[in-house]
């Protein structure tokens, strides 16, 4: 598995993968901005998935994680999470946060396996294209040098 930090030339591929993964996706221009200012890790050659994190001080938040539908169930998301946690520790981050749709059971299992624990709920946070809104579960993970 090839794992590296993203650069601006990856923005189109990131937007394509995000569009395949989410009802409300971000544009290529959005990703070009994120790559320039935040932590973005990608996996695969060609790109199979990515993880986008914004760090402020000693805390960070996962803004999005997506794996191309054709590349799922191959450990890419777990590898991205592990690599990002190690890198963030090196940048002085001690706690990582995220929100995930309450009905996204595969993602919840992934995050639990990576040491995340529930810390709250945002009611009716996610708007669905063809369905009801969904609560977001807020999760947190303490980062240590063991990551």
mmCIF file of N, CA and C in Angstrom:
data_model
loop_
_atom_site.group_PDB
_atom_site.id
_atom_site.type_symbol
_atom_site.label_atom_id
_atom_site.label_comp_id
_atom_site.label_asym_id
_atom_site.label_seq_id
_atom_site.Cartn_x
_atom_site.Cartn_y
_atom_site.Cartn_z
ATOM 1 N N UNK A 1 0.833 -1.189 0.000
ATOM 2 C CA UNK A 1 0.000 0.000 0.000
ATOM 3 C C UNK A 1 0.872 1.244 0.000
ATOM 4 N N UNK A 2 0.650 2.118 -0.933
ATOM 5 C CA UNK A 2 1.355 3.381 -0.992
ATOM 6 C C UNK A 2 0.584 4.408 -0.177
ATOM 7 N N UNK A 3 1.263 5.072 0.754
ATOM 8 C CA UNK A 3 0.637 6.072 1.608
ATOM 9 C C UNK A 3 1.514 7.308 1.602
ATOM 10 N N UNK A 4 0.897 8.475 1.340
ATOM 11 C CA UNK A 4 1.667 9.710 1.294
ATOM 12 C C UNK A 4 0.759 10.889 1.617
ATOM 13 N N UNK A 5 1.372 12.045 1.860
ATOM 14 C CA UNK A 5 0.629 13.291 2.011
ATOM 15 C C UNK A 5 0.183 13.762 0.631
ATOM 16 N N UNK A 6 -0.997 14.347 0.564
ATOM 17 C CA UNK A 6 -1.540 14.838 -0.699
ATOM 18 C C UNK A 6 -0.870 16.144 -1.111
ATOM 19 N N UNK A 7 -0.946 16.435 -2.407
ATOM 20 C CA UNK A 7 -0.497 17.725 -2.920
ATOM 21 C C UNK A 7 -1.595 18.268 -3.838
ATOM 22 N N UNK A 8 -1.486 19.530 -4.260
ATOM 23 C CA UNK A 8 -2.563 20.147 -5.047
ATOM 24 C C UNK A 8 -2.952 19.377 -6.314
ATOM 25 N N UNK A 9 -2.038 18.641 -6.899
ATOM 26 C CA UNK A 9 -2.364 17.888 -8.112
ATOM 27 C C UNK A 9 -3.334 16.731 -7.841
ATOM 28 N N UNK A 10 -3.569 16.415 -6.575
ATOM 29 C CA UNK A 10 -4.479 15.329 -6.200
ATOM 30 C C UNK A 10 -5.930 15.786 -6.053
ATOM 31 N N UNK A 11 -6.193 17.089 -6.133
ATOM 32 C CA UNK A 11 -7.517 17.630 -5.810
ATOM 33 C C UNK A 11 -8.643 17.007 -6.639
ATOM 34 N N UNK A 12 -8.447 16.802 -7.919
ATOM 35 C CA UNK A 12 -9.507 16.239 -8.769
ATOM 36 C C UNK A 12 -9.852 14.817 -8.340
ATOM 37 N N UNK A 13 -8.848 14.008 -8.060
ATOM 38 C CA UNK A 13 -9.098 12.631 -7.621
ATOM 39 C C UNK A 13 -9.798 12.608 -6.261
ATOM 40 N N UNK A 14 -9.402 13.502 -5.364
ATOM 41 C CA UNK A 14 -10.053 13.560 -4.057
ATOM 42 C C UNK A 14 -11.522 13.934 -4.201
ATOM 43 N N UNK A 15 -11.825 14.899 -5.059
ATOM 44 C CA UNK A 15 -13.214 15.313 -5.284
ATOM 45 C C UNK A 15 -14.027 14.164 -5.878
ATOM 46 N N UNK A 16 -13.444 13.422 -6.798
ATOM 47 C CA UNK A 16 -14.149 12.287 -7.421
ATOM 48 C C UNK A 16 -14.485 11.217 -6.383
ATOM 49 N N UNK A 17 -13.528 10.879 -5.537
ATOM 50 C CA UNK A 17 -13.755 9.865 -4.507
ATOM 51 C C UNK A 17 -14.784 10.358 -3.501
ATOM 52 N N UNK A 18 -14.698 11.623 -3.112
ATOM 53 C CA UNK A 18 -15.649 12.189 -2.154
ATOM 54 C C UNK A 18 -17.066 12.151 -2.729
ATOM 55 N N UNK A 19 -17.201 12.475 -4.000
ATOM 56 C CA UNK A 19 -18.514 12.459 -4.647
ATOM 57 C C UNK A 19 -19.100 11.046 -4.652
ATOM 58 N N UNK A 20 -18.271 10.036 -4.844
ATOM 59 C CA UNK A 20 -18.742 8.655 -4.847
ATOM 60 C C UNK A 20 -19.129 8.179 -3.450
ATOM 61 N N UNK A 21 -18.582 8.829 -2.412
ATOM 62 C CA UNK A 21 -18.799 8.369 -1.043
ATOM 63 C C UNK A 21 -19.919 9.094 -0.303
ATOM 64 N N UNK A 22 -20.233 10.332 -0.699
ATOM 65 C CA UNK A 22 -21.155 11.150 0.095
ATOM 66 C C UNK A 22 -22.245 11.791 -0.766
ATOM 67 N N UNK A 23 -23.429 11.974 -0.170
ATOM 68 C CA UNK A 23 -24.535 12.662 -0.842
ATOM 69 C C UNK A 23 -24.178 14.106 -1.165
ATOM 70 N N UNK A 24 -23.524 14.767 -0.244
ATOM 71 C CA UNK A 24 -23.147 16.170 -0.411
ATOM 72 C C UNK A 24 -21.621 16.228 -0.463
ATOM 73 N N UNK A 25 -21.099 16.320 -1.671
ATOM 74 C CA UNK A 25 -19.649 16.245 -1.828
ATOM 75 C C UNK A 25 -19.040 17.627 -2.021
ATOM 76 N N UNK A 26 -17.725 17.663 -1.892
ATOM 77 C CA UNK A 26 -16.959 18.891 -2.039
ATOM 78 C C UNK A 26 -16.351 18.939 -3.431
ATOM 79 N N UNK A 27 -16.056 20.136 -3.878
ATOM 80 C CA UNK A 27 -15.528 20.346 -5.233
ATOM 81 C C UNK A 27 -14.005 20.165 -5.285
ATOM 82 N N UNK A 28 -13.503 20.118 -6.508
ATOM 83 C CA UNK A 28 -12.060 20.074 -6.718
ATOM 84 C C UNK A 28 -11.399 21.315 -6.114
ATOM 85 N N UNK A 29 -12.030 22.480 -6.278
ATOM 86 C CA UNK A 29 -11.490 23.722 -5.703
ATOM 87 C C UNK A 29 -11.441 23.644 -4.187
ATOM 88 N N UNK A 30 -12.480 23.054 -3.579
ATOM 89 C CA UNK A 30 -12.475 22.872 -2.120
ATOM 90 C C UNK A 30 -11.259 22.051 -1.702
ATOM 91 N N UNK A 31 -11.036 20.948 -2.404
ATOM 92 C CA UNK A 31 -9.916 20.082 -2.032
ATOM 93 C C UNK A 31 -8.567 20.744 -2.280
ATOM 94 N N UNK A 32 -8.460 21.546 -3.316
ATOM 95 C CA UNK A 32 -7.207 22.267 -3.554
ATOM 96 C C UNK A 32 -6.902 23.179 -2.379
ATOM 97 N N UNK A 33 -7.932 23.823 -1.836
ATOM 98 C CA UNK A 33 -7.760 24.685 -0.657
ATOM 99 C C UNK A 33 -7.363 23.865 0.563
ATOM 100 N N UNK A 34 -8.050 22.742 0.796
ATOM 101 C CA UNK A 34 -7.734 21.902 1.954
ATOM 102 C C UNK A 34 -6.310 21.358 1.886
ATOM 103 N N UNK A 35 -5.906 20.888 0.718
ATOM 104 C CA UNK A 35 -4.561 20.320 0.570
ATOM 105 C C UNK A 35 -3.502 21.368 0.897
ATOM 106 N N UNK A 36 -3.776 22.618 0.551
ATOM 107 C CA UNK A 36 -2.805 23.687 0.795
ATOM 108 C C UNK A 36 -2.720 24.086 2.260
ATOM 109 N N UNK A 37 -3.789 23.848 3.046
ATOM 110 C CA UNK A 37 -3.801 24.387 4.402
ATOM 111 C C UNK A 37 -3.982 23.363 5.514
ATOM 112 N N UNK A 38 -4.333 22.139 5.195
ATOM 113 C CA UNK A 38 -4.618 21.134 6.218
ATOM 114 C C UNK A 38 -3.814 19.867 5.954
ATOM 115 N N UNK A 39 -3.961 18.906 6.848
ATOM 116 C CA UNK A 39 -3.320 17.614 6.682
ATOM 117 C C UNK A 39 -4.224 16.733 5.822
ATOM 118 N N UNK A 40 -3.704 16.224 4.710
ATOM 119 C CA UNK A 40 -4.456 15.296 3.883
ATOM 120 C C UNK A 40 -3.529 14.143 3.532
ATOM 121 N N UNK A 41 -3.933 12.938 3.900
ATOM 122 C CA UNK A 41 -3.176 11.740 3.562
ATOM 123 C C UNK A 41 -3.952 10.987 2.511
ATOM 124 N N UNK A 42 -3.253 10.395 1.551
ATOM 125 C CA UNK A 42 -3.890 9.580 0.531
ATOM 126 C C UNK A 42 -3.239 8.209 0.512
ATOM 127 N N UNK A 43 -4.001 7.238 0.013
ATOM 128 C CA UNK A 43 -3.494 5.872 -0.058
ATOM 129 C C UNK A 43 -3.762 5.322 -1.444
ATOM 130 N N UNK A 44 -2.800 4.564 -1.938
ATOM 131 C CA UNK A 44 -2.939 3.893 -3.217
ATOM 132 C C UNK A 44 -2.356 4.676 -4.369
ATOM 133 N N UNK A 45 -2.056 3.945 -5.419
ATOM 134 C CA UNK A 45 -1.583 4.540 -6.660
ATOM 135 C C UNK A 45 -2.177 3.701 -7.774
ATOM 136 N N UNK A 46 -3.256 4.143 -8.409
ATOM 137 C CA UNK A 46 -3.928 5.428 -8.256
ATOM 138 C C UNK A 46 -4.584 5.559 -6.880
ATOM 139 N N UNK A 47 -5.003 6.771 -6.564
ATOM 140 C CA UNK A 47 -5.544 7.067 -5.241
ATOM 141 C C UNK A 47 -6.799 6.229 -4.978
ATOM 142 N N UNK A 48 -6.764 5.479 -3.875
ATOM 143 C CA UNK A 48 -7.893 4.640 -3.477
ATOM 144 C C UNK A 48 -8.714 5.286 -2.370
ATOM 145 N N UNK A 49 -8.110 6.195 -1.618
ATOM 146 C CA UNK A 49 -8.820 6.844 -0.521
ATOM 147 C C UNK A 49 -7.982 7.947 0.082
ATOM 148 N N UNK A 50 -8.627 8.703 0.968
ATOM 149 C CA UNK A 50 -7.928 9.809 1.607
ATOM 150 C C UNK A 50 -8.562 10.136 2.950
ATOM 151 N N UNK A 51 -7.806 10.872 3.756
ATOM 152 C CA UNK A 51 -8.237 11.348 5.071
ATOM 153 C C UNK A 51 -7.816 12.802 5.187
ATOM 154 N N UNK A 52 -8.764 13.655 5.566
ATOM 155 C CA UNK A 52 -8.518 15.086 5.692
ATOM 156 C C UNK A 52 -8.713 15.495 7.144
ATOM 157 N N UNK A 53 -7.690 16.137 7.724
ATOM 158 C CA UNK A 53 -7.696 16.542 9.130
ATOM 159 C C UNK A 53 -7.319 18.012 9.243
ATOM 160 N N UNK A 54 -8.006 18.708 10.110
ATOM 161 C CA UNK A 54 -7.646 20.093 10.443
ATOM 162 C C UNK A 54 -7.152 20.094 11.891
ATOM 163 N N UNK A 55 -5.948 20.601 12.092
ATOM 164 C CA UNK A 55 -5.350 20.671 13.428
ATOM 165 C C UNK A 55 -5.292 22.117 13.884
ATOM 166 N N UNK A 56 -5.652 22.325 15.143
ATOM 167 C CA UNK A 56 -5.552 23.641 15.776
ATOM 168 C C UNK A 56 -4.964 23.410 17.162
ATOM 169 N N UNK A 57 -3.767 23.921 17.368
ATOM 170 C CA UNK A 57 -3.103 23.704 18.648
ATOM 171 C C UNK A 57 -2.839 22.227 18.867
ATOM 172 N N UNK A 58 -3.229 21.730 20.043
ATOM 173 C CA UNK A 58 -2.975 20.321 20.346
ATOM 174 C C UNK A 58 -4.187 19.427 20.080
ATOM 175 N N UNK A 59 -5.179 19.947 19.345
ATOM 176 C CA UNK A 59 -6.352 19.156 18.979
ATOM 177 C C UNK A 59 -6.510 19.141 17.463
ATOM 178 N N UNK A 60 -7.149 18.083 16.972
ATOM 179 C CA UNK A 60 -7.401 17.969 15.543
ATOM 180 C C UNK A 60 -8.758 17.328 15.323
ATOM 181 N N UNK A 61 -9.329 17.622 14.152
ATOM 182 C CA UNK A 61 -10.628 17.060 13.790
ATOM 183 C C UNK A 61 -10.533 16.439 12.409
ATOM 184 N N UNK A 62 -11.040 15.218 12.286
ATOM 185 C CA UNK A 62 -11.153 14.593 10.981
ATOM 186 C C UNK A 62 -12.346 15.248 10.286
ATOM 187 N N UNK A 63 -12.080 15.907 9.161
ATOM 188 C CA UNK A 63 -13.148 16.558 8.413
ATOM 189 C C UNK A 63 -13.841 15.580 7.476
ATOM 190 N N UNK A 64 -13.077 14.679 6.893
ATOM 191 C CA UNK A 64 -13.669 13.651 6.044
ATOM 192 C C UNK A 64 -12.667 12.525 5.808
ATOM 193 N N UNK A 65 -13.220 11.359 5.598
ATOM 194 C CA UNK A 65 -12.465 10.157 5.256
ATOM 195 C C UNK A 65 -13.276 9.445 4.187
ATOM 196 N N UNK A 66 -12.661 9.137 3.082
ATOM 197 C CA UNK A 66 -13.383 8.463 2.000
ATOM 198 C C UNK A 66 -12.474 7.468 1.299
ATOM 199 N N UNK A 67 -13.060 6.340 0.945
ATOM 200 C CA UNK A 67 -12.367 5.325 0.157
ATOM 201 C C UNK A 67 -13.234 5.057 -1.071
ATOM 202 N N UNK A 68 -12.594 4.988 -2.224
ATOM 203 C CA UNK A 68 -13.306 4.699 -3.462
ATOM 204 C C UNK A 68 -14.102 3.407 -3.277
ATOM 205 N N UNK A 69 -15.374 3.384 -3.713
ATOM 206 C CA UNK A 69 -16.189 2.173 -3.527
ATOM 207 C C UNK A 69 -15.523 0.898 -4.056
ATOM 208 N N UNK A 70 -14.765 0.997 -5.133
ATOM 209 C CA UNK A 70 -14.107 -0.189 -5.693
ATOM 210 C C UNK A 70 -12.926 -0.674 -4.854
ATOM 211 N N UNK A 71 -12.483 0.133 -3.890
ATOM 212 C CA UNK A 71 -11.305 -0.214 -3.083
ATOM 213 C C UNK A 71 -11.642 -0.477 -1.620
ATOM 214 N N UNK A 72 -12.919 -0.522 -1.293
ATOM 215 C CA UNK A 72 -13.309 -0.711 0.109
ATOM 216 C C UNK A 72 -13.065 -2.136 0.573
ATOM 217 N N UNK A 73 -12.986 -2.281 1.898
ATOM 218 C CA UNK A 73 -12.775 -3.567 2.571
ATOM 219 C C UNK A 73 -11.384 -4.132 2.337
ATOM 220 N N UNK A 74 -10.423 -3.225 2.141
ATOM 221 C CA UNK A 74 -9.031 -3.638 1.946
ATOM 222 C C UNK A 74 -8.108 -3.060 3.013
ATOM 223 N N UNK A 75 -8.661 -2.472 4.061
ATOM 224 C CA UNK A 75 -7.849 -1.917 5.137
ATOM 225 C C UNK A 75 -7.344 -0.511 4.884
ATOM 226 N N UNK A 76 -7.793 0.124 3.812
ATOM 227 C CA UNK A 76 -7.308 1.465 3.487
ATOM 228 C C UNK A 76 -7.677 2.493 4.549
ATOM 229 N N UNK A 77 -8.918 2.471 5.011
ATOM 230 C CA UNK A 77 -9.348 3.462 6.009
ATOM 231 C C UNK A 77 -8.553 3.303 7.307
ATOM 232 N N UNK A 78 -8.361 2.079 7.750
ATOM 233 C CA UNK A 78 -7.593 1.842 8.975
ATOM 234 C C UNK A 78 -6.142 2.296 8.804
ATOM 235 N N UNK A 79 -5.560 2.035 7.642
ATOM 236 C CA UNK A 79 -4.177 2.462 7.389
ATOM 237 C C UNK A 79 -4.075 3.985 7.387
ATOM 238 N N UNK A 80 -5.055 4.661 6.782
ATOM 239 C CA UNK A 80 -5.065 6.128 6.782
ATOM 240 C C UNK A 80 -5.176 6.670 8.201
ATOM 241 N N UNK A 81 -6.062 6.093 9.000
ATOM 242 C CA UNK A 81 -6.217 6.546 10.382
ATOM 243 C C UNK A 81 -4.935 6.343 11.183
ATOM 244 N N UNK A 82 -4.339 5.178 11.071
ATOM 245 C CA UNK A 82 -3.106 4.889 11.820
ATOM 246 C C UNK A 82 -1.986 5.845 11.437
ATOM 247 N N UNK A 83 -1.795 6.047 10.143
ATOM 248 C CA UNK A 83 -0.737 6.947 9.683
ATOM 249 C C UNK A 83 -0.981 8.375 10.128
ATOM 250 N N UNK A 84 -2.226 8.820 10.038
ATOM 251 C CA UNK A 84 -2.524 10.200 10.426
ATOM 252 C C UNK A 84 -2.303 10.404 11.915
ATOM 253 N N UNK A 85 -2.676 9.436 12.731
ATOM 254 C CA UNK A 85 -2.487 9.577 14.179
ATOM 255 C C UNK A 85 -0.996 9.679 14.517
ATOM 256 N N UNK A 86 -0.175 8.846 13.878
ATOM 257 C CA UNK A 86 1.279 8.923 14.118
ATOM 258 C C UNK A 86 1.817 10.290 13.714
ATOM 259 N N UNK A 87 1.417 10.769 12.557
ATOM 260 C CA UNK A 87 1.896 12.058 12.058
ATOM 261 C C UNK A 87 1.415 13.203 12.946
ATOM 262 N N UNK A 88 0.176 13.157 13.377
ATOM 263 C CA UNK A 88 -0.368 14.226 14.219
ATOM 264 C C UNK A 88 0.348 14.301 15.568
ATOM 265 N N UNK A 89 0.679 13.139 16.135
ATOM 266 C CA UNK A 89 1.439 13.132 17.396
ATOM 267 C C UNK A 89 2.755 13.881 17.195
ATOM 268 N N UNK A 90 3.393 13.677 16.059
ATOM 269 C CA UNK A 90 4.640 14.367 15.756
ATOM 270 C C UNK A 90 4.481 15.874 15.616
ATOM 271 N N UNK A 91 3.243 16.326 15.415
ATOM 272 C CA UNK A 91 2.948 17.756 15.334
ATOM 273 C C UNK A 91 2.344 18.286 16.634
ATOM 274 N N UNK A 92 2.426 17.505 17.719
ATOM 275 C CA UNK A 92 1.978 17.959 19.026
ATOM 276 C C UNK A 92 0.498 17.803 19.307
ATOM 277 N N UNK A 93 -0.223 17.074 18.463
ATOM 278 C CA UNK A 93 -1.651 16.855 18.681
ATOM 279 C C UNK A 93 -1.833 15.754 19.714
ATOM 280 N N UNK A 94 -2.699 15.994 20.703
ATOM 281 C CA UNK A 94 -2.935 15.015 21.760
ATOM 282 C C UNK A 94 -4.353 14.437 21.741
ATOM 283 N N UNK A 95 -5.280 15.062 20.995
ATOM 284 C CA UNK A 95 -6.654 14.554 20.924
ATOM 285 C C UNK A 95 -7.198 14.769 19.520
ATOM 286 N N UNK A 96 -7.873 13.732 19.025
ATOM 287 C CA UNK A 96 -8.454 13.752 17.688
ATOM 288 C C UNK A 96 -9.960 13.554 17.811
ATOM 289 N N UNK A 97 -10.728 14.363 17.093
ATOM 290 C CA UNK A 97 -12.187 14.326 17.133
ATOM 291 C C UNK A 97 -12.740 14.022 15.745
ATOM 292 N N UNK A 98 -13.987 13.577 15.706
ATOM 293 C CA UNK A 98 -14.702 13.410 14.452
ATOM 294 C C UNK A 98 -16.187 13.288 14.735
ATOM 295 N N UNK A 99 -16.965 13.410 13.672
ATOM 296 C CA UNK A 99 -18.392 13.123 13.749
ATOM 297 C C UNK A 99 -18.704 12.148 12.633
ATOM 298 N N UNK A 100 -19.645 11.252 12.897
ATOM 299 C CA UNK A 100 -20.007 10.215 11.933
ATOM 300 C C UNK A 100 -21.507 9.984 12.028
ATOM 301 N N UNK A 101 -22.130 9.694 10.903
ATOM 302 C CA UNK A 101 -23.564 9.419 10.899
ATOM 303 C C UNK A 101 -23.858 8.226 11.805
ATOM 304 N N UNK A 102 -24.880 8.380 12.624
ATOM 305 C CA UNK A 102 -25.218 7.345 13.611
ATOM 306 C C UNK A 102 -25.592 6.015 12.968
ATOM 307 N N UNK A 103 -26.001 6.036 11.703
ATOM 308 C CA UNK A 103 -26.375 4.792 11.027
ATOM 309 C C UNK A 103 -25.236 4.204 10.189
ATOM 310 N N UNK A 104 -24.054 4.807 10.243
ATOM 311 C CA UNK A 104 -22.915 4.314 9.471
ATOM 312 C C UNK A 104 -22.155 3.283 10.310
ATOM 313 N N UNK A 105 -22.721 2.093 10.391
ATOM 314 C CA UNK A 105 -22.174 1.053 11.270
ATOM 315 C C UNK A 105 -20.756 0.614 10.890
ATOM 316 N N UNK A 106 -20.420 0.475 9.604
ATOM 317 C CA UNK A 106 -19.026 0.124 9.286
ATOM 318 C C UNK A 106 -18.034 1.181 9.769
ATOM 319 N N UNK A 107 -18.362 2.457 9.596
ATOM 320 C CA UNK A 107 -17.454 3.521 10.057
ATOM 321 C C UNK A 107 -17.360 3.528 11.574
ATOM 322 N N UNK A 108 -18.483 3.348 12.255
ATOM 323 C CA UNK A 108 -18.459 3.317 13.721
ATOM 324 C C UNK A 108 -17.578 2.174 14.216
ATOM 325 N N UNK A 109 -17.665 1.017 13.577
ATOM 326 C CA UNK A 109 -16.814 -0.117 13.966
ATOM 327 C C UNK A 109 -15.344 0.195 13.706
ATOM 328 N N UNK A 110 -15.051 0.817 12.574
ATOM 329 C CA UNK A 110 -13.677 1.209 12.262
ATOM 330 C C UNK A 110 -13.127 2.143 13.330
ATOM 331 N N UNK A 111 -13.874 3.191 13.653
ATOM 332 C CA UNK A 111 -13.397 4.176 14.622
ATOM 333 C C UNK A 111 -13.254 3.570 16.013
ATOM 334 N N UNK A 112 -14.186 2.722 16.411
ATOM 335 C CA UNK A 112 -14.071 2.066 17.714
ATOM 336 C C UNK A 112 -12.803 1.219 17.766
ATOM 337 N N UNK A 113 -12.522 0.514 16.678
ATOM 338 C CA UNK A 113 -11.311 -0.306 16.608
ATOM 339 C C UNK A 113 -10.032 0.518 16.616
ATOM 340 N N UNK A 114 -10.146 1.793 16.297
ATOM 341 C CA UNK A 114 -8.997 2.700 16.298
ATOM 342 C C UNK A 114 -8.906 3.504 17.603
ATOM 343 N N UNK A 115 -9.719 3.162 18.599
ATOM 344 C CA UNK A 115 -9.610 3.794 19.913
ATOM 345 C C UNK A 115 -10.499 4.999 20.147
ATOM 346 N N UNK A 116 -11.425 5.278 19.252
ATOM 347 C CA UNK A 116 -12.343 6.401 19.437
ATOM 348 C C UNK A 116 -13.482 5.993 20.367
ATOM 349 N N UNK A 117 -13.914 6.945 21.192
ATOM 350 C CA UNK A 117 -15.035 6.711 22.103
ATOM 351 C C UNK A 117 -16.072 7.821 21.923
ATOM 352 N N UNK A 118 -17.356 7.510 22.167
ATOM 353 C CA UNK A 118 -18.413 8.511 22.005
ATOM 354 C C UNK A 118 -18.317 9.606 23.063
ATOM 355 N N UNK A 119 -18.553 10.858 22.619
ATOM 356 C CA UNK A 119 -18.551 11.983 23.567
ATOM 357 C C UNK A 119 -19.797 12.853 23.431
ATOM 358 N N UNK A 120 -20.656 12.570 22.446
ATOM 359 C CA UNK A 120 -21.859 13.370 22.284
ATOM 360 C C UNK A 120 -22.605 13.031 21.009
ATOM 361 N N UNK A 121 -23.717 13.759 20.795
ATOM 362 C CA UNK A 121 -24.568 13.566 19.622
ATOM 363 C C UNK A 121 -25.006 14.928 19.111
ATOM 364 N N UNK A 122 -25.012 15.086 17.800
ATOM 365 C CA UNK A 122 -25.610 16.257 17.153
ATOM 366 C C UNK A 122 -26.879 15.769 16.463
ATOM 367 N N UNK A 123 -28.018 16.184 16.971
ATOM 368 C CA UNK A 123 -29.305 15.741 16.449
ATOM 369 C C UNK A 123 -29.530 16.257 15.026
ATOM 370 N N UNK A 124 -30.054 15.373 14.182
ATOM 371 C CA UNK A 124 -30.456 15.701 12.812
ATOM 372 C C UNK A 124 -29.359 16.475 12.062
ATOM 373 N N UNK A 125 -28.133 16.074 12.217
ATOM 374 C CA UNK A 125 -26.988 16.789 11.655
ATOM 375 C C UNK A 125 -26.815 16.559 10.153
ATOM 376 N N UNK A 126 -26.963 15.315 9.717
ATOM 377 C CA UNK A 126 -26.742 14.977 8.319
ATOM 378 C C UNK A 126 -28.046 15.032 7.535
ATOM 379 N N UNK A 127 -28.028 15.767 6.414
ATOM 380 C CA UNK A 127 -29.176 15.804 5.510
ATOM 381 C C UNK A 127 -28.938 14.749 4.439
ATOM 382 N N UNK A 128 -29.921 13.925 4.222
ATOM 383 C CA UNK A 128 -29.807 12.869 3.227
ATOM 384 C C UNK A 128 -30.510 13.269 1.936
ATOM 385 N N UNK A 129 -29.954 12.848 0.839
ATOM 386 C CA UNK A 129 -30.511 13.156 -0.472
ATOM 387 C C UNK A 129 -31.959 12.663 -0.586
ATOM 388 N N UNK A 130 -32.193 11.435 -0.228
ATOM 389 C CA UNK A 130 -33.530 10.831 -0.348
ATOM 390 C C UNK A 130 -33.914 10.130 0.941
ATOM 391 N N UNK A 131 -34.029 10.888 2.004
ATOM 392 C CA UNK A 131 -34.398 10.264 3.265
ATOM 393 C C UNK A 131 -34.363 11.256 4.401
ATOM 394 N N UNK A 132 -34.613 10.751 5.589
ATOM 395 C CA UNK A 132 -34.647 11.630 6.758
ATOM 396 C C UNK A 132 -33.243 12.096 7.162
ATOM 397 N N UNK A 133 -33.204 13.133 7.979
ATOM 398 C CA UNK A 133 -31.919 13.556 8.529
ATOM 399 C C UNK A 133 -31.421 12.488 9.486
ATOM 400 N N UNK A 134 -30.138 12.535 9.767
ATOM 401 C CA UNK A 134 -29.535 11.533 10.646
ATOM 402 C C UNK A 134 -28.688 12.235 11.691
ATOM 403 N N UNK A 135 -28.725 11.708 12.911
ATOM 404 C CA UNK A 135 -27.877 12.231 13.980
ATOM 405 C C UNK A 135 -26.412 11.952 13.656
ATOM 406 N N UNK A 136 -25.549 12.806 14.186
ATOM 407 C CA UNK A 136 -24.108 12.580 14.102
ATOM 408 C C UNK A 136 -23.625 12.175 15.484
ATOM 409 N N UNK A 137 -22.858 11.113 15.555
ATOM 410 C CA UNK A 137 -22.193 10.740 16.796
ATOM 411 C C UNK A 137 -20.851 11.450 16.819
ATOM 412 N N UNK A 138 -20.530 12.091 17.932
ATOM 413 C CA UNK A 138 -19.240 12.745 18.124
ATOM 414 C C UNK A 138 -18.327 11.766 18.840
ATOM 415 N N UNK A 139 -17.138 11.586 18.301
ATOM 416 C CA UNK A 139 -16.175 10.640 18.857
ATOM 417 C C UNK A 139 -14.858 11.349 19.114
ATOM 418 N N UNK A 140 -14.081 10.798 20.037
ATOM 419 C CA UNK A 140 -12.788 11.368 20.388
ATOM 420 C C UNK A 140 -11.791 10.239 20.650
ATOM 421 N N UNK A 141 -10.531 10.544 20.393
ATOM 422 C CA UNK A 141 -9.461 9.577 20.630
ATOM 423 C C UNK A 141 -8.254 10.334 21.193
ATOM 424 N N UNK A 142 -7.734 9.875 22.314
ATOM 425 C CA UNK A 142 -6.500 10.441 22.868
ATOM 426 C C UNK A 142 -5.327 9.893 22.070
ATOM 427 N N UNK A 143 -4.424 10.756 21.655
ATOM 428 C CA UNK A 143 -3.249 10.344 20.893
ATOM 429 C C UNK A 143 -2.045 10.297 21.826
ATOM 430 N N UNK A 144 -1.241 9.270 21.657
ATOM 431 C CA UNK A 144 -0.026 9.108 22.435
ATOM 432 C C UNK A 144 1.116 8.769 21.492
ATOM 433 N N UNK A 145 2.299 8.752 21.999
ATOM 434 C CA UNK A 145 3.452 8.410 21.166
ATOM 435 C C UNK A 145 3.374 6.959 20.678
ATOM 436 N N UNK A 146 2.484 6.137 21.265
ATOM 437 C CA UNK A 146 2.311 4.757 20.805
ATOM 438 C C UNK A 146 1.666 4.698 19.433
ATOM 439 N N UNK A 147 1.006 5.794 19.033
ATOM 440 C CA UNK A 147 0.374 5.799 17.717
ATOM 441 C C UNK A 147 1.445 5.982 16.669
#
